[in-house]
Amino acid sequence: MQSQKAQKIDLNLDYPCPCHRRGRLTPIALTEAFGCNRCQRFFVVQDNGYVIEELPTNYSYKRTWRWTGHQWSIVSPSLGKGYLPLTMVALGVVIVLLVATQSPLNSSPAFWRSHFWH
Ligand SMILES: [Zn+2]
């Protein structure tokens, strides 16, 4: 993945859709965005024209792709960019749950176990 050099995205060209093989991304006039003719998603060009970013819907993660000249290569979310706090929160929740399920102060640990692990 990393060995493939990213190519600059040309806003005057059509590209295949990263979600649907048969979809086409067509430039939207006067914007730095592409629209797919199949899945109706929109992708905004970011990072000085080297990546496209999916406009997130309510229930999806924001995804970005690089253009390698032949195909899209999904960009793994960097831990340093906003995902670390989320990871820490998730880790904290797990720790709290572990402590809660094993605490001797809890009157009914079996309840907590059945509640969280089933
Ligand atoms: Zn599509």
CSV table of N, CA and C and ligand atoms in Angstrom, one decimal:
chain,number,residue,atom,x,y,z
A,1,MET,N,0.8,-1.2,0.0
A,1,MET,CA,0.0,0.0,0.0
A,1,MET,C,0.9,1.3,0.0
A,2,GLN,N,1.8,1.3,0.9
A,2,GLN,CA,2.6,2.5,1.1
A,2,GLN,C,3.6,2.7,-0.1
A,3,SER,N,3.9,1.6,-0.8
A,3,SER,CA,4.9,1.7,-1.8
A,3,SER,C,4.3,2.4,-3.0
A,4,GLN,N,3.0,2.4,-3.2
A,4,GLN,CA,2.4,3.0,-4.4
A,4,GLN,C,2.4,4.5,-4.2
A,5,LYS,N,2.9,5.2,-5.1
A,5,LYS,CA,3.0,6.6,-5.0
A,5,LYS,C,1.7,7.2,-5.3
A,6,ALA,N,1.3,8.1,-4.5
A,6,ALA,CA,0.0,8.8,-4.7
A,6,ALA,C,0.1,9.8,-5.9
A,7,GLN,N,-0.9,9.8,-6.7
A,7,GLN,CA,-1.0,10.7,-7.8
A,7,GLN,C,-1.9,11.9,-7.5
A,8,LYS,N,-1.6,13.0,-8.1
A,8,LYS,CA,-2.5,14.1,-7.8
A,8,LYS,C,-3.8,13.9,-8.6
A,9,ILE,N,-4.9,14.2,-7.9
A,9,ILE,CA,-6.2,14.0,-8.5
A,9,ILE,C,-6.6,15.2,-9.4
A,10,ASP,N,-6.9,14.9,-10.6
A,10,ASP,CA,-7.3,15.9,-11.6
A,10,ASP,C,-8.8,16.1,-11.6
A,11,LEU,N,-9.2,17.3,-11.2
A,11,LEU,CA,-10.6,17.6,-11.1
A,11,LEU,C,-11.3,17.7,-12.5
A,12,ASN,N,-10.6,17.5,-13.6
A,12,ASN,CA,-11.2,17.6,-14.9
A,12,ASN,C,-11.4,16.2,-15.4
A,13,LEU,N,-11.0,15.2,-14.7
A,13,LEU,CA,-11.1,13.8,-15.2
A,13,LEU,C,-12.2,13.0,-14.4
A,14,ASP,N,-12.6,11.9,-15.0
A,14,ASP,CA,-13.5,11.0,-14.4
A,14,ASP,C,-12.6,9.9,-13.7
A,15,TYR,N,-13.1,9.4,-12.6
A,15,TYR,CA,-12.4,8.3,-11.9
A,15,TYR,C,-13.4,7.2,-11.6
A,16,PRO,N,-12.9,6.0,-11.4
A,16,PRO,CA,-13.9,5.0,-10.9
A,16,PRO,C,-14.2,5.3,-9.4
A,17,CYS,N,-15.4,4.8,-9.0
A,17,CYS,CA,-15.8,5.0,-7.6
A,17,CYS,C,-15.1,4.0,-6.7
A,18,PRO,N,-14.6,4.5,-5.6
A,18,PRO,CA,-13.9,3.5,-4.7
A,18,PRO,C,-14.9,2.6,-4.0
A,19,CYS,N,-16.2,2.8,-4.0
A,19,CYS,CA,-17.2,2.0,-3.4
A,19,CYS,C,-17.8,0.9,-4.3
A,20,HIS,N,-18.0,1.4,-5.6
A,20,HIS,CA,-18.6,0.5,-6.5
A,20,HIS,C,-17.7,0.4,-7.7
A,21,ARG,N,-17.4,-0.8,-8.1
A,21,ARG,CA,-16.5,-0.9,-9.3
A,21,ARG,C,-17.0,-0.3,-10.5
A,22,ARG,N,-18.3,-0.3,-10.7
A,22,ARG,CA,-18.9,0.2,-11.9
A,22,ARG,C,-19.3,1.6,-11.8
A,23,GLY,N,-19.2,2.2,-10.6
A,23,GLY,CA,-19.6,3.6,-10.5
A,23,GLY,C,-18.5,4.5,-11.1
A,24,ARG,N,-18.9,5.6,-11.5
A,24,ARG,CA,-18.0,6.6,-12.0
A,24,ARG,C,-18.1,7.9,-11.1
A,25,LEU,N,-16.9,8.4,-10.8
A,25,LEU,CA,-16.9,9.7,-10.1
A,25,LEU,C,-16.7,10.8,-11.2
A,26,THR,N,-17.7,11.7,-11.2
A,26,THR,CA,-17.6,12.8,-12.1
A,26,THR,C,-17.4,14.1,-11.4
A,27,PRO,N,-16.6,14.9,-11.9
A,27,PRO,CA,-16.4,16.2,-11.2
A,27,PRO,C,-17.6,17.0,-11.1
A,28,ILE,N,-17.8,17.7,-10.0
A,28,ILE,CA,-19.0,18.6,-9.8
A,28,ILE,C,-18.4,20.0,-10.1
A,29,ALA,N,-19.1,20.6,-11.1
A,29,ALA,CA,-18.6,21.9,-11.5
A,29,ALA,C,-18.4,22.9,-10.4
A,30,LEU,N,-17.4,23.7,-10.5
A,30,LEU,CA,-17.1,24.8,-9.5
A,30,LEU,C,-16.8,24.4,-8.1
A,31,THR,N,-16.7,23.1,-7.9
A,31,THR,CA,-16.3,22.6,-6.5
A,31,THR,C,-15.1,21.7,-6.6
A,32,GLU,N,-14.5,21.4,-5.5
A,32,GLU,CA,-13.5,20.4,-5.5
A,32,GLU,C,-14.0,19.1,-5.0
A,33,ALA,N,-15.1,18.7,-5.7
A,33,ALA,CA,-15.7,17.4,-5.2
A,33,ALA,C,-16.1,16.6,-6.4
A,34,PHE,N,-16.3,15.3,-6.2
A,34,PHE,CA,-16.7,14.4,-7.2
A,34,PHE,C,-18.0,13.8,-6.7
A,35,GLY,N,-18.9,13.4,-7.6
A,35,GLY,CA,-20.1,12.7,-7.2
A,35,GLY,C,-20.1,11.3,-8.0
A,36,CYS,N,-20.6,10.3,-7.3
A,36,CYS,CA,-20.7,9.0,-7.9
A,36,CYS,C,-22.1,8.8,-8.6
A,37,ASN,N,-22.1,8.3,-9.8
A,37,ASN,CA,-23.3,8.1,-10.5
A,37,ASN,C,-24.1,6.8,-10.1
A,38,ARG,N,-23.4,6.0,-9.2
A,38,ARG,CA,-24.1,4.8,-8.8
A,38,ARG,C,-24.6,4.8,-7.4
A,39,CYS,N,-23.7,5.2,-6.4
A,39,CYS,CA,-24.0,5.1,-5.0
A,39,CYS,C,-24.4,6.5,-4.5
A,40,GLN,N,-24.4,7.5,-5.3
A,40,GLN,CA,-24.9,8.8,-4.9
A,40,GLN,C,-24.1,9.4,-3.8
A,41,ARG,N,-22.8,9.0,-3.6
A,41,ARG,CA,-22.0,9.5,-2.6
A,41,ARG,C,-21.2,10.7,-3.2
A,42,PHE,N,-20.7,11.5,-2.3
A,42,PHE,CA,-19.9,12.7,-2.7
A,42,PHE,C,-18.5,12.5,-2.0
A,43,PHE,N,-17.5,12.9,-2.8
A,43,PHE,CA,-16.2,12.9,-2.3
A,43,PHE,C,-15.5,14.2,-2.6
A,44,VAL,N,-14.9,14.7,-1.5
A,44,VAL,CA,-14.3,16.0,-1.6
A,44,VAL,C,-12.7,15.8,-1.7
A,45,VAL,N,-12.1,16.6,-2.6
A,45,VAL,CA,-10.7,16.5,-2.7
A,45,VAL,C,-10.0,17.2,-1.6
A,46,GLN,N,-9.1,16.6,-0.9
A,46,GLN,CA,-8.4,17.1,0.2
A,46,GLN,C,-6.9,17.0,0.0
A,47,ASP,N,-6.2,17.6,1.0
A,47,ASP,CA,-4.7,17.3,1.1
A,47,ASP,C,-4.0,17.8,-0.2
A,48,ASN,N,-4.3,19.0,-0.7
A,48,ASN,CA,-3.7,19.5,-1.9
A,48,ASN,C,-4.0,18.7,-3.1
A,49,GLY,N,-5.1,17.9,-3.1
A,49,GLY,CA,-5.4,17.2,-4.3
A,49,GLY,C,-4.9,15.8,-4.4
A,50,TYR,N,-4.4,15.3,-3.2
A,50,TYR,CA,-3.9,13.9,-3.2
A,50,TYR,C,-4.8,12.9,-2.6
A,51,VAL,N,-5.8,13.3,-2.0
A,51,VAL,CA,-6.8,12.3,-1.4
A,51,VAL,C,-8.2,12.8,-1.7
A,52,ILE,N,-9.1,11.9,-1.7
A,52,ILE,CA,-10.5,12.2,-1.7
A,52,ILE,C,-11.1,11.7,-0.4
A,53,GLU,N,-12.0,12.5,0.1
A,53,GLU,CA,-12.6,12.2,1.4
A,53,GLU,C,-14.1,12.0,1.2
A,54,GLU,N,-14.7,10.9,1.7
A,54,GLU,CA,-16.1,10.7,1.5
A,54,GLU,C,-16.8,11.6,2.5
A,55,LEU,N,-17.9,12.3,1.9
A,55,LEU,CA,-18.7,13.1,2.8
A,55,LEU,C,-19.5,12.1,3.7
A,56,PRO,N,-19.2,12.2,5.0
A,56,PRO,CA,-19.8,11.1,5.9
A,56,PRO,C,-21.3,11.2,6.0
A,57,THR,N,-21.9,10.1,6.0
A,57,THR,CA,-23.4,10.0,6.3
A,57,THR,C,-23.5,9.8,7.8
A,58,ASN,N,-24.7,9.8,8.3
A,58,ASN,CA,-24.9,9.8,9.8
A,58,ASN,C,-24.2,8.6,10.4
A,59,TYR,N,-24.2,7.5,9.7
A,59,TYR,CA,-23.7,6.3,10.4
A,59,TYR,C,-22.4,5.7,9.9
A,60,SER,N,-21.7,6.5,9.1
A,60,SER,CA,-20.5,5.9,8.5
A,60,SER,C,-19.3,6.7,9.0
A,61,TYR,N,-18.2,6.0,9.1
A,61,TYR,CA,-17.0,6.7,9.4
A,61,TYR,C,-16.5,7.5,8.1
A,62,LYS,N,-15.8,8.5,8.4
A,62,LYS,CA,-15.2,9.3,7.3
A,62,LYS,C,-14.0,8.5,6.7
A,63,ARG,N,-14.1,8.3,5.4
A,63,ARG,CA,-13.0,7.5,4.8
A,63,ARG,C,-12.4,8.3,3.7
A,64,THR,N,-11.1,8.1,3.5
A,64,THR,CA,-10.3,8.8,2.5
A,64,THR,C,-9.5,7.8,1.7
A,65,TRP,N,-9.3,8.1,0.4
A,65,TRP,CA,-8.6,7.3,-0.5
A,65,TRP,C,-7.5,8.1,-1.2
A,66,ARG,N,-6.4,7.5,-1.6
A,66,ARG,CA,-5.4,8.0,-2.4
A,66,ARG,C,-5.6,7.4,-3.8
A,67,TRP,N,-5.2,8.2,-4.8
A,67,TRP,CA,-5.2,7.7,-6.2
A,67,TRP,C,-3.8,7.2,-6.6
A,68,THR,N,-3.7,5.9,-6.9
A,68,THR,CA,-2.3,5.4,-7.3
A,68,THR,C,-2.0,5.5,-8.7
A,69,GLY,N,-3.0,6.0,-9.5
A,69,GLY,CA,-2.8,6.0,-11.0
A,69,GLY,C,-3.6,5.0,-11.6
A,70,HIS,N,-4.0,3.9,-10.9
A,70,HIS,CA,-4.8,2.8,-11.5
A,70,HIS,C,-6.0,2.6,-10.7
A,71,GLN,N,-5.9,2.8,-9.4
A,71,GLN,CA,-7.0,2.5,-8.5
A,71,GLN,C,-6.9,3.3,-7.2
A,72,TRP,N,-8.0,3.3,-6.4
A,72,TRP,CA,-8.0,4.0,-5.2
A,72,TRP,C,-7.4,3.1,-4.1
A,73,SER,N,-6.6,3.7,-3.2
A,73,SER,CA,-6.0,3.0,-2.1
A,73,SER,C,-6.5,3.6,-0.8
A,74,ILE,N,-7.2,2.9,0.0
A,74,ILE,CA,-7.8,3.5,1.2
A,74,ILE,C,-6.7,3.9,2.1
A,75,VAL,N,-6.9,5.1,2.7
A,75,VAL,CA,-6.0,5.6,3.6
A,75,VAL,C,-6.4,5.2,5.1
A,76,SER,N,-5.5,4.5,5.7
A,76,SER,CA,-5.8,4.0,7.1
A,76,SER,C,-5.9,5.2,8.0
A,77,PRO,N,-6.9,5.3,8.8
A,77,PRO,CA,-6.9,6.4,9.8
A,77,PRO,C,-5.7,6.5,10.6
A,78,SER,N,-5.1,7.6,10.8
A,78,SER,CA,-3.9,7.8,11.6
A,78,SER,C,-4.3,7.9,13.0
A,79,LEU,N,-3.5,7.2,13.9
A,79,LEU,CA,-3.8,7.3,15.3
A,79,LEU,C,-3.6,8.6,15.9
A,80,GLY,N,-2.8,9.4,15.2
A,80,GLY,CA,-2.5,10.7,15.7
A,80,GLY,C,-3.5,11.8,15.4
A,81,LYS,N,-4.5,11.5,14.5
A,81,LYS,CA,-5.4,12.5,14.1
A,81,LYS,C,-6.8,12.2,14.6
A,82,GLY,N,-7.1,12.5,15.8
A,82,GLY,CA,-8.4,12.4,16.3
A,82,GLY,C,-8.9,11.1,16.7
A,83,TYR,N,-8.2,10.0,16.3
A,83,TYR,CA,-8.7,8.7,16.7
A,83,TYR,C,-8.2,8.2,18.0
A,84,LEU,N,-7.0,8.8,18.5
A,84,LEU,CA,-6.4,8.4,19.7
A,84,LEU,C,-7.4,8.7,20.9
A,85,PRO,N,-7.9,9.9,21.0
A,85,PRO,CA,-8.9,10.2,22.1
A,85,PRO,C,-10.0,9.1,22.1
A,86,LEU,N,-10.5,8.8,21.0
A,86,LEU,CA,-11.6,7.8,20.9
A,86,LEU,C,-11.1,6.5,21.4
A,87,THR,N,-9.9,6.1,21.0
A,87,THR,CA,-9.4,4.8,21.5
A,87,THR,C,-9.2,4.9,23.0
A,88,MET,N,-8.7,6.0,23.6
A,88,MET,CA,-8.5,6.1,25.0
A,88,MET,C,-9.9,6.0,25.7
A,89,VAL,N,-10.9,6.6,25.2
A,89,VAL,CA,-12.2,6.6,25.8
A,89,VAL,C,-12.7,5.1,25.8
A,90,ALA,N,-12.6,4.4,24.7
A,90,ALA,CA,-13.0,3.0,24.6
A,90,ALA,C,-12.3,2.2,25.6
A,91,LEU,N,-11.0,2.4,25.7
A,91,LEU,CA,-10.1,1.7,26.6
A,91,LEU,C,-10.6,1.9,28.1
A,92,GLY,N,-10.9,3.2,28.4
A,92,GLY,CA,-11.3,3.6,29.7
A,92,GLY,C,-12.6,2.9,30.0
A,93,VAL,N,-13.6,2.8,29.1
A,93,VAL,CA,-14.8,2.1,29.3
A,93,VAL,C,-14.6,0.7,29.6
A,94,VAL,N,-13.7,0.1,28.9
A,94,VAL,CA,-13.4,-1.4,29.1
A,94,VAL,C,-12.9,-1.6,30.5
A,95,ILE,N,-11.9,-0.7,30.9
A,95,ILE,CA,-11.3,-0.8,32.2
A,95,ILE,C,-12.4,-0.6,33.3
A,96,VAL,N,-13.3,0.4,33.2
A,96,VAL,CA,-14.3,0.6,34.1
A,96,VAL,C,-15.2,-0.6,34.2
A,97,LEU,N,-15.6,-1.2,33.1
A,97,LEU,CA,-16.4,-2.4,33.1
A,97,LEU,C,-15.7,-3.6,33.8
A,98,LEU,N,-14.4,-3.7,33.5
A,98,LEU,CA,-13.7,-4.8,34.2
A,98,LEU,C,-13.7,-4.6,35.7
A,99,VAL,N,-13.4,-3.4,36.1
A,99,VAL,CA,-13.4,-3.1,37.5
A,99,VAL,C,-14.7,-3.3,38.1
A,100,ALA,N,-15.8,-2.9,37.4
A,100,ALA,CA,-17.1,-3.0,38.0
A,100,ALA,C,-17.5,-4.4,38.1
A,101,THR,N,-17.1,-5.3,37.2
A,101,THR,CA,-17.6,-6.7,37.2
A,101,THR,C,-16.8,-7.4,38.2
A,102,GLN,N,-15.6,-6.9,38.7
A,102,GLN,CA,-14.8,-7.7,39.6
A,102,GLN,C,-14.7,-7.0,41.0
A,103,SER,N,-15.4,-5.9,41.1
A,103,SER,CA,-15.3,-5.2,42.4
A,103,SER,C,-16.0,-6.0,43.5
A,104,PRO,N,-15.3,-6.2,44.7
A,104,PRO,CA,-16.0,-6.8,45.8
A,104,PRO,C,-17.1,-6.0,46.4
A,105,LEU,N,-17.1,-4.7,46.1
A,105,LEU,CA,-18.1,-3.8,46.6
A,105,LEU,C,-19.4,-4.0,45.9
A,106,ASN,N,-19.3,-4.5,44.7
A,106,ASN,CA,-20.5,-4.7,44.0
A,106,ASN,C,-21.3,-5.9,44.6
A,107,SER,N,-22.6,-5.7,44.9
A,107,SER,CA,-23.3,-6.7,45.6
A,107,SER,C,-23.7,-7.9,44.7
A,108,SER,N,-23.8,-7.7,43.4
A,108,SER,CA,-24.2,-8.8,42.6
A,108,SER,C,-23.3,-8.8,41.3
A,109,PRO,N,-22.1,-9.2,41.4
A,109,PRO,CA,-21.2,-9.2,40.2
A,109,PRO,C,-21.8,-10.1,39.1
A,110,ALA,N,-22.5,-11.1,39.5
A,110,ALA,CA,-23.1,-12.0,38.5
A,110,ALA,C,-24.1,-11.3,37.6
A,111,PHE,N,-24.8,-10.3,38.2
A,111,PHE,CA,-25.7,-9.5,37.4
A,111,PHE,C,-24.9,-8.7,36.3
A,112,TRP,N,-23.8,-8.1,36.8
A,112,TRP,CA,-23.1,-7.3,35.8
A,112,TRP,C,-22.5,-8.2,34.7
A,113,ARG,N,-22.0,-9.3,35.1
A,113,ARG,CA,-21.4,-10.2,34.1
A,113,ARG,C,-22.5,-10.6,33.1
A,114,SER,N,-23.6,-11.0,33.5
A,114,SER,CA,-24.6,-11.4,32.6
A,114,SER,C,-25.1,-10.3,31.8
A,115,HIS,N,-25.1,-9.1,32.4
A,115,HIS,CA,-25.6,-7.9,31.7
A,115,HIS,C,-24.6,-7.5,30.6
A,116,PHE,N,-23.4,-7.6,30.8
A,116,PHE,CA,-22.4,-7.0,29.9
A,116,PHE,C,-21.8,-8.1,28.9
A,117,TRP,N,-21.8,-9.3,29.4
A,117,TRP,CA,-21.1,-10.3,28.5
A,117,TRP,C,-22.1,-11.2,27.8
A,118,HIS,N,-23.4,-10.9,27.8
A,118,HIS,CA,-24.3,-11.8,27.1
A,118,HIS,C,-25.2,-11.0,26.2
B,1,ZN,ZN,-20.1,4.9,-5.9
